[in-house]
Short mmCIF file of C-alpha atoms and ligand atoms in Angstrom, two decimals:
data_model
loop_
_atom_site.label_atom_id
_atom_site.label_comp_id
_atom_site.label_asym_id
_atom_site.label_seq_id
_atom_site.Cartn_x
_atom_site.Cartn_y
_atom_site.Cartn_z
CA MET X 1 -4.31 12.86 13.08
CA PHE X 2 -5.39 11.02 9.99
CA VAL X 3 -3.29 7.87 9.08
CA ASP X 4 -4.17 5.81 6.07
CA GLN X 5 -1.20 3.45 5.90
CA VAL X 6 0.33 1.33 8.84
CA LYS X 7 2.35 -1.76 9.25
CA ILE X 8 1.33 -4.09 12.09
CA PHE X 9 2.92 -7.60 13.26
CA VAL X 10 0.13 -10.25 13.74
CA LYS X 11 0.56 -13.70 15.11
CA GLY X 12 -2.00 -16.25 15.53
CA GLY X 13 -1.96 -18.42 18.92
CA ASP X 14 0.13 -21.47 18.87
CA GLY X 15 -1.87 -24.73 19.23
CA GLY X 16 -1.77 -26.42 22.55
CA ASN X 17 0.30 -29.71 23.03
CA GLY X 18 -1.05 -33.08 22.78
CA CYS X 19 -1.04 -34.68 26.17
CA VAL X 20 0.66 -38.22 26.95
CA SER X 21 -1.12 -40.01 29.78
CA PHE X 22 -2.29 -43.51 30.95
CA ARG X 23 -5.49 -44.33 32.59
CA ARG X 24 -4.40 -46.05 36.10
CA GLU X 25 -7.39 -46.61 38.33
CA ALA X 26 -7.64 -49.16 40.91
CA HIS X 27 -10.76 -50.90 39.88
CA VAL X 28 -10.48 -50.52 36.16
CA PRO X 29 -9.04 -53.52 34.73
CA ARG X 30 -7.29 -52.29 31.70
CA GLY X 31 -5.85 -48.92 31.64
CA GLY X 32 -4.67 -47.23 28.35
CA PRO X 33 -3.51 -43.99 26.86
CA ASP X 34 -5.89 -41.14 27.52
CA GLY X 35 -3.83 -37.95 26.52
CA GLY X 36 -6.07 -35.54 25.06
CA VAL X 37 -5.90 -33.24 21.98
CA GLY X 38 -4.36 -29.68 22.44
CA GLY X 39 -6.71 -26.62 21.69
CA ASN X 40 -6.40 -24.69 18.56
CA GLY X 41 -4.50 -21.40 18.80
CA GLY X 42 -6.76 -18.16 18.33
CA ASP X 43 -6.81 -16.43 14.97
CA VAL X 44 -6.19 -12.79 14.27
CA VAL X 45 -9.05 -10.99 12.67
CA LEU X 46 -9.50 -7.57 11.25
CA VAL X 47 -12.84 -6.20 12.00
CA ALA X 48 -14.50 -3.26 10.23
CA VAL X 49 -16.05 -0.48 12.74
CA SER X 50 -17.79 2.13 11.05
CA HIS X 51 -17.34 4.88 13.94
CA GLN X 52 -13.26 4.73 13.15
CA ASN X 53 -12.04 6.36 10.07
CA THR X 54 -8.28 6.31 10.38
CA LEU X 55 -5.76 3.73 11.23
CA LEU X 56 -4.05 6.09 13.51
CA ALA X 57 -4.51 3.80 16.52
CA LEU X 58 -2.77 1.01 15.05
CA ARG X 59 0.42 3.35 14.64
CA TYR X 60 0.69 3.14 18.67
CA HIS X 61 -0.33 -0.39 19.05
CA ALA X 62 1.35 -2.24 16.06
CA GLU X 63 1.42 -5.78 17.51
CA TYR X 64 -1.38 -8.35 17.90
CA ARG X 65 -1.01 -11.70 19.25
CA ALA X 66 -3.89 -14.18 19.61
CA GLU X 67 -4.14 -16.51 22.59
CA ARG X 68 -2.44 -19.87 22.43
CA GLY X 69 -4.61 -23.14 22.76
CA ARG X 70 -4.33 -25.03 26.03
CA HIS X 71 -2.60 -28.32 26.33
CA GLY X 72 -4.55 -31.49 26.13
CA GLY X 73 -5.09 -33.13 29.50
CA PRO X 74 -5.25 -36.75 30.93
CA GLY X 75 -8.71 -38.32 30.89
CA ASN X 76 -9.11 -37.41 27.12
CA ARG X 77 -9.43 -33.77 28.05
CA THR X 78 -9.23 -31.61 25.02
CA GLY X 79 -7.25 -28.14 25.59
CA ALA X 80 -9.44 -24.98 25.41
CA VAL X 81 -9.09 -23.14 22.41
CA GLY X 82 -7.28 -19.88 22.26
CA GLU X 83 -9.45 -16.53 21.99
CA ASP X 84 -9.09 -14.88 18.71
CA THR X 85 -7.79 -11.24 18.55
CA LEU X 86 -9.92 -8.87 16.87
CA VAL X 87 -8.33 -5.71 15.35
CA PRO X 88 -10.65 -2.94 14.79
CA VAL X 89 -10.08 -1.07 11.58
CA PRO X 90 -11.93 1.44 9.61
CA PRO X 91 -14.36 0.08 6.68
CA GLY X 92 -12.08 0.40 3.36
CA THR X 93 -9.04 -1.19 4.95
CA SER X 94 -7.16 -3.63 3.07
CA ALA X 95 -4.39 -5.96 4.02
CA ARG X 96 -1.28 -7.19 2.19
CA ASP X 97 1.56 -9.50 3.55
CA GLU X 98 4.53 -7.17 3.93
CA ALA X 99 7.18 -9.71 2.86
CA SER X 100 5.32 -11.30 -0.14
CA GLY X 101 3.26 -8.49 -1.06
CA GLU X 102 0.25 -10.89 -1.43
CA ALA X 103 -3.24 -9.34 -1.21
CA LEU X 104 -5.07 -10.77 1.59
CA GLY X 105 -8.37 -9.03 1.43
CA GLU X 106 -10.18 -5.99 2.46
CA VAL X 107 -13.24 -5.10 4.86
CA LEU X 108 -15.67 -2.67 3.31
CA ARG X 109 -18.79 -2.89 5.59
CA ASP X 110 -19.33 -2.43 9.08
CA GLY X 111 -18.58 -5.83 10.73
CA ASP X 112 -16.91 -7.23 7.88
CA ARG X 113 -14.21 -9.82 9.01
CA LEU X 114 -10.62 -10.84 7.60
CA LEU X 115 -8.59 -13.40 8.91
CA VAL X 116 -4.99 -12.41 8.78
CA ALA X 117 -3.20 -14.74 10.84
CA ARG X 118 -4.39 -18.22 11.56
CA GLY X 119 -3.86 -19.99 14.77
CA GLY X 120 -1.88 -23.43 14.97
CA ARG X 121 -3.68 -26.51 15.26
CA GLY X 122 -3.83 -28.37 18.47
CA GLY X 123 -1.55 -31.36 18.61
CA ARG X 124 -2.99 -35.00 19.04
CA GLY X 125 -2.57 -36.69 22.33
CA ASN X 126 -1.24 -40.06 22.86
CA ARG X 127 -4.76 -41.47 22.81
CA SER X 128 -4.79 -40.76 19.11
CA PHE X 129 -1.92 -42.94 18.46
CA LEU X 130 -3.42 -46.08 19.93
CA SER X 131 -3.47 -48.99 17.27
CA ASN X 132 -3.45 -52.85 17.60
CA ARG X 133 0.13 -52.59 17.04
CA ASN X 134 0.93 -50.14 19.65
CA ARG X 135 -1.31 -50.42 22.63
CA ALA X 136 0.81 -48.07 24.73
CA PRO X 137 1.81 -45.13 22.64
CA ARG X 138 4.09 -42.80 24.29
CA GLU X 139 4.06 -40.28 21.61
CA ALA X 140 1.97 -36.96 21.05
CA GLU X 141 2.31 -34.07 18.97
CA PRO X 142 3.26 -30.61 19.95
CA GLY X 143 0.72 -28.05 18.90
CA GLY X 144 1.31 -26.16 15.41
CA PRO X 145 2.79 -22.71 15.47
CA GLY X 146 0.43 -19.89 14.84
CA GLU X 147 0.99 -17.88 11.76
CA GLU X 148 2.82 -14.93 12.05
CA ARG X 149 3.66 -11.93 9.58
CA TRP X 150 3.91 -8.26 8.98
CA LEU X 151 0.97 -6.70 7.44
CA ARG X 152 0.58 -3.59 5.57
CA LEU X 153 -2.77 -1.79 5.93
CA ASP X 154 -4.00 0.59 3.36
CA LEU X 155 -7.28 2.64 3.99
CA ARG X 156 -9.07 4.09 1.34
CA LEU X 157 -12.08 5.77 2.81
CA ILE X 158 -15.50 5.11 1.87
CA ALA X 159 -17.82 7.78 1.37
CA ASP X 160 -20.99 8.23 -0.86
CA VAL X 161 -20.04 11.81 -2.09
CA GLY X 162 -16.59 13.11 -2.30
CA LEU X 163 -16.05 16.97 -2.25
CA LEU X 164 -13.36 18.18 -4.70
CA GLY X 165 -12.12 21.47 -5.54
CA LEU X 166 -9.20 23.88 -5.30
CA PRO X 167 -8.15 25.15 -2.04
CA ASN X 168 -10.26 27.64 -0.50
CA ALA X 169 -13.42 26.68 -2.62
CA GLY X 170 -15.36 26.27 0.28
CA LYS X 171 -15.51 22.50 0.69
CA SER X 172 -15.00 22.40 4.29
CA THR X 173 -17.74 25.07 4.98
CA LEU X 174 -20.07 23.30 2.86
CA LEU X 175 -19.46 20.00 4.69
CA SER X 176 -19.70 21.61 8.01
CA ARG X 177 -23.24 23.04 7.06
CA ILE X 178 -24.52 19.83 5.76
CA SER X 179 -23.29 17.54 8.53
CA ALA X 180 -22.12 17.57 11.88
CA ALA X 181 -18.52 17.32 10.75
CA ARG X 182 -16.22 20.05 11.84
CA PRO X 183 -13.18 20.42 9.51
CA LYS X 184 -10.93 23.36 9.95
CA ILE X 185 -11.95 26.23 8.00
CA ALA X 186 -9.90 29.36 7.14
CA ASP X 187 -9.11 31.96 4.43
CA TYR X 188 -5.89 30.32 3.10
CA PRO X 189 -5.25 27.35 0.84
CA PHE X 190 -4.56 23.81 2.50
CA THR X 191 -6.54 24.55 5.63
CA THR X 192 -7.71 20.85 5.49
CA LEU X 193 -4.95 18.36 5.75
CA THR X 194 -6.59 15.08 5.88
CA PRO X 195 -9.95 13.86 4.66
CA VAL X 196 -13.04 14.39 6.89
CA LEU X 197 -16.01 12.63 6.70
CA GLY X 198 -19.65 13.65 7.59
CA LEU X 199 -22.96 12.07 7.84
CA VAL X 200 -25.61 14.10 5.93
CA GLU X 201 -29.17 13.44 6.89
CA VAL X 202 -31.94 14.58 4.69
CA ASP X 203 -35.67 13.82 4.59
CA GLY X 204 -35.03 10.80 6.97
CA ARG X 205 -32.31 9.36 5.07
CA SER X 206 -28.46 9.74 4.99
CA PHE X 207 -25.31 9.51 3.15
CA VAL X 208 -21.62 10.10 3.90
CA ALA X 209 -19.82 12.96 2.32
CA ALA X 210 -15.89 13.31 2.46
CA ASP X 211 -14.12 16.62 2.33
CA ILE X 212 -11.06 15.59 0.27
CA PRO X 213 -7.99 18.09 0.48
CA GLY X 214 -5.36 18.74 -1.69
CA ILE X 215 -6.54 19.01 -5.30
CA ILE X 216 -4.41 21.46 -7.19
CA GLU X 217 -2.70 21.46 -10.64
CA GLY X 218 -0.02 18.66 -10.50
CA ALA X 219 -1.90 16.76 -7.78
CA SER X 220 -2.14 13.44 -9.71
CA GLU X 221 1.67 13.70 -9.90
CA GLY X 222 2.32 14.38 -6.26
CA ALA X 223 2.11 18.36 -6.30
CA GLY X 224 0.62 19.84 -3.03
CA LEU X 225 -0.90 17.10 -1.01
CA GLY X 226 -1.27 15.32 -4.13
CA LEU X 227 -1.47 11.55 -4.18
CA ARG X 228 -1.92 11.38 -0.64
CA PHE X 229 -5.47 11.66 -0.86
CA LEU X 230 -6.61 11.44 -4.62
CA ARG X 231 -6.66 7.69 -3.70
CA HIS X 232 -9.48 8.58 -1.44
CA VAL X 233 -11.74 9.38 -4.22
CA GLU X 234 -11.66 5.90 -5.72
CA ARG X 235 -14.43 4.74 -3.30
CA THR X 236 -16.64 7.66 -3.40
CA ARG X 237 -19.78 6.94 -5.61
CA VAL X 238 -20.57 10.37 -6.62
CA LEU X 239 -18.32 13.45 -7.08
CA VAL X 240 -19.12 16.85 -6.52
CA HIS X 241 -16.84 19.77 -7.66
CA VAL X 242 -16.84 22.70 -5.52
CA VAL X 243 -16.15 25.84 -7.45
CA ASP X 244 -15.91 29.19 -5.75
CA GLY X 245 -19.08 30.90 -7.35
CA SER X 246 -18.48 34.39 -6.00
CA GLY X 247 -16.26 35.62 -8.33
CA ALA X 248 -14.12 37.51 -5.73
CA SER X 249 -11.37 35.25 -6.08
CA GLY X 250 -10.78 36.77 -9.65
CA ARG X 251 -10.08 33.32 -10.94
CA ASP X 252 -11.64 31.89 -14.27
CA VAL X 253 -14.42 29.41 -13.01
CA ALA X 254 -14.32 27.50 -15.99
CA GLU X 255 -10.53 26.91 -15.40
CA ASP X 256 -11.09 25.89 -11.83
CA LEU X 257 -13.36 23.12 -12.99
CA ARG X 258 -11.28 22.11 -15.66
CA LEU X 259 -8.15 21.85 -13.41
CA VAL X 260 -9.68 19.64 -10.88
CA ARG X 261 -11.40 17.23 -13.18
CA GLU X 262 -8.03 17.15 -15.15
CA GLU X 263 -6.14 15.98 -12.01
CA VAL X 264 -8.89 13.34 -11.11
CA LEU X 265 -8.71 12.08 -14.87
CA ARG X 266 -5.05 11.80 -14.79
CA TRP X 267 -5.15 9.81 -11.41
CA ASP X 268 -7.74 7.25 -12.67
CA ALA X 269 -9.88 8.12 -15.79
CA SER X 270 -12.55 5.80 -14.94
CA LEU X 271 -13.55 7.96 -11.95
CA LEU X 272 -15.08 10.57 -14.36
CA GLU X 273 -17.61 7.97 -15.35
CA ARG X 274 -19.37 8.35 -12.05
CA PRO X 275 -22.17 10.62 -11.34
CA GLN X 276 -21.03 14.38 -10.84
CA LEU X 277 -22.38 17.56 -10.30
CA VAL X 278 -20.83 21.03 -9.76
CA VAL X 279 -21.41 23.33 -6.75
CA ALA X 280 -21.05 26.95 -7.09
CA SER X 281 -20.28 27.93 -3.84
CA LYS X 282 -20.28 31.40 -1.73
CA ARG X 283 -23.22 32.62 -3.71
CA ASP X 284 -24.05 35.27 -0.88
CA ALA X 285 -21.11 37.09 -1.93
CA VAL X 286 -21.27 37.52 -5.76
CA SER X 287 -18.85 40.08 -6.98
CA GLU X 288 -20.20 42.62 -9.63
CA GLU X 289 -19.32 40.30 -12.54
CA ASP X 290 -21.34 37.21 -11.73
CA PRO X 291 -19.34 34.06 -12.84
CA LEU X 292 -22.48 31.69 -12.68
CA PRO X 293 -23.35 31.84 -16.53
CA ARG X 294 -19.70 31.12 -17.44
CA LEU X 295 -19.62 28.23 -14.94
CA ARG X 296 -23.16 27.06 -16.06
CA GLU X 297 -21.85 27.19 -19.90
CA SER X 298 -18.81 25.07 -19.07
CA ALA X 299 -20.49 22.58 -16.87
CA ALA X 300 -23.12 22.13 -19.71
CA ALA X 301 -20.41 21.48 -22.34
CA LEU X 302 -19.37 18.56 -19.98
CA GLY X 303 -23.00 17.40 -19.25
CA LEU X 304 -22.83 18.46 -15.75
CA GLU X 305 -25.51 20.47 -13.79
CA VAL X 306 -24.72 23.22 -11.49
CA VAL X 307 -26.19 23.84 -7.92
CA PRO X 308 -25.53 27.40 -6.58
CA VAL X 309 -25.32 27.40 -2.77
CA SER X 310 -24.26 29.65 0.16
CA ALA X 311 -22.94 28.07 3.16
CA VAL X 312 -23.38 31.46 5.05
CA SER X 313 -27.00 32.24 4.11
CA GLY X 314 -28.04 28.42 3.64
CA GLU X 315 -29.18 29.11 0.14
CA GLY X 316 -29.41 26.05 -1.90
CA LEU X 317 -28.11 23.58 0.82
CA LEU X 318 -31.50 21.70 1.03
CA ALA X 319 -31.82 21.21 -2.78
CA LEU X 320 -28.11 20.11 -2.94
CA GLU X 321 -28.73 17.53 -0.03
CA ARG X 322 -31.62 16.19 -1.97
CA ARG X 323 -30.02 16.04 -5.41
CA LEU X 324 -27.09 14.21 -3.89
CA LEU X 325 -29.12 11.48 -2.12
CA SER X 326 -30.93 10.93 -5.49
CA LEU X 327 -27.42 10.41 -7.09
CA VAL X 328 -26.24 8.45 -4.33
CA ASP X 329 -29.55 6.09 -4.39
CA ALA X 330 -29.10 5.74 -8.00
CA SER X 331 -25.57 4.88 -7.75
CA ARG X 332 -26.29 2.29 -4.88
CA GLU X 333 -27.59 -0.04 -7.47
CA THR X 334 -23.99 -0.50 -8.69
CA PRO X 335 -21.90 -0.75 -5.48
CA ALA X 336 -18.65 1.68 -5.73
CA GLU X 337 -16.61 -1.10 -4.40
CA GLU X 338 -17.32 -3.38 -7.66
CA THR X 339 -16.58 -0.66 -10.10
CA ALA X 340 -13.50 0.66 -8.13
N1 GTP T 1 -19.03 34.41 1.81
C1 GTP T 1 -18.75 33.25 2.11
N2 GTP T 1 -17.64 32.57 2.49
C2 GTP T 1 -17.29 31.18 2.39
C3 GTP T 1 -18.36 30.44 2.06
N3 GTP T 1 -17.84 29.24 2.13
C4 GTP T 1 -16.58 29.39 2.66
N4 GTP T 1 -16.28 30.66 2.45
C5 GTP T 1 -14.95 31.21 3.02
O1 GTP T 1 -13.93 30.77 2.14
C6 GTP T 1 -12.56 30.52 2.73
C7 GTP T 1 -12.25 28.86 2.58
O2 GTP T 1 -13.32 28.23 3.05
P1 GTP T 1 -12.80 26.64 3.47
O3 GTP T 1 -14.25 25.80 3.65
O4 GTP T 1 -11.73 26.59 4.36
O5 GTP T 1 -12.34 26.08 1.87
P2 GTP T 1 -11.67 24.67 1.47
O6 GTP T 1 -12.23 24.60 -0.03
O7 GTP T 1 -11.95 23.62 2.44
O8 GTP T 1 -10.14 25.17 1.68
P3 GTP T 1 -8.90 23.90 1.80
O9 GTP T 1 -9.21 23.18 3.12
O10 GTP T 1 -8.04 24.88 2.14
O11 GTP T 1 -8.80 23.17 0.53
C8 GTP T 1 -12.89 30.61 4.20
O12 GTP T 1 -12.55 31.94 4.80
C9 GTP T 1 -14.48 30.78 4.39
O13 GTP T 1 -15.20 31.45 5.51
C10 GTP T 1 -19.64 31.00 1.76
O14 GTP T 1 -20.65 30.21 1.46
N5 GTP T 1 -19.80 32.38 1.76
MG1 MG T 2 -10.92 22.79 3.78
#
């Protein structure tokens, strides 16, 4: 199951208490306060891990507490610090404080970290309160409490290429042919219910492509799967419009292309400034009236190139992969997350 929004509870570890203690040894002439400082509590930290691409695990494990700091000890011993608790999340996850709505930040690349609940400070021991006026302080501080809060986590997948198109256009079949991803494929609309990522390898290089479901007329207003997934388009660098190029559906290809672009435009007009191309799919099954010339014409009017492919025969797939790689390379000079 794909989950892109969850609420979790996080709490940093409490700080250890400071210690009250006095040195009393037989042969040491003057004892004195020697209570040590408590250790700081651990932090709760989100960490991006690239092999994960859903927040599903956090739905079942919704509470994260870091270890508390140990108390200070006699002989000026400082308490051990509490261990941090790391929460693995997919790259592209952002965090908000649920109560205040404050944005805490996001993790974009593998290994990125975001502190979400700071551990409490260790309290000072009585040794720290020694002064000329007070040679035998009996006071020490308790450890500070760890920060705690509810967080709202929000995932917008990071992919280099987003595959967009009407239901049944052949997006999932295409992804399954150019990557190892295995999205569900069938001859009915809304087969794919969640975005699926696949790693495309070509000429010893690679990029990530995402099959983004749910684009139909009105998607930007919530029709079909609607808004659920259009937001994942925000972080793709290159958009691919997959249009059924067989003519077998009886639909007008120019209208297919226009409709999907219209929904993207209404969601966020700036997305259409990204590099795009049009894939004419299912070219092994072209009907009597070939829709390709009409598709080329309407694409050209928008300044877009058309790459004809067949996921069945393999026609055009290598050319498509190479073309996408070069568009991704060009766009990597301006990272998607900066323009998003
Ligand atoms: N002949 C032929 N059929 C194809 C090709 N690509 C996809 N199809 C068929 O078209 C139908 C829809 O394919 P999908 O890949 O599930 O389409 P989709 O765009 O992912 O559809 P949704 O997930 O519903 O949005 C399936 O029956 C596929 O077998 C192709 O290159 N040639
Ligand atoms: Mg699909």
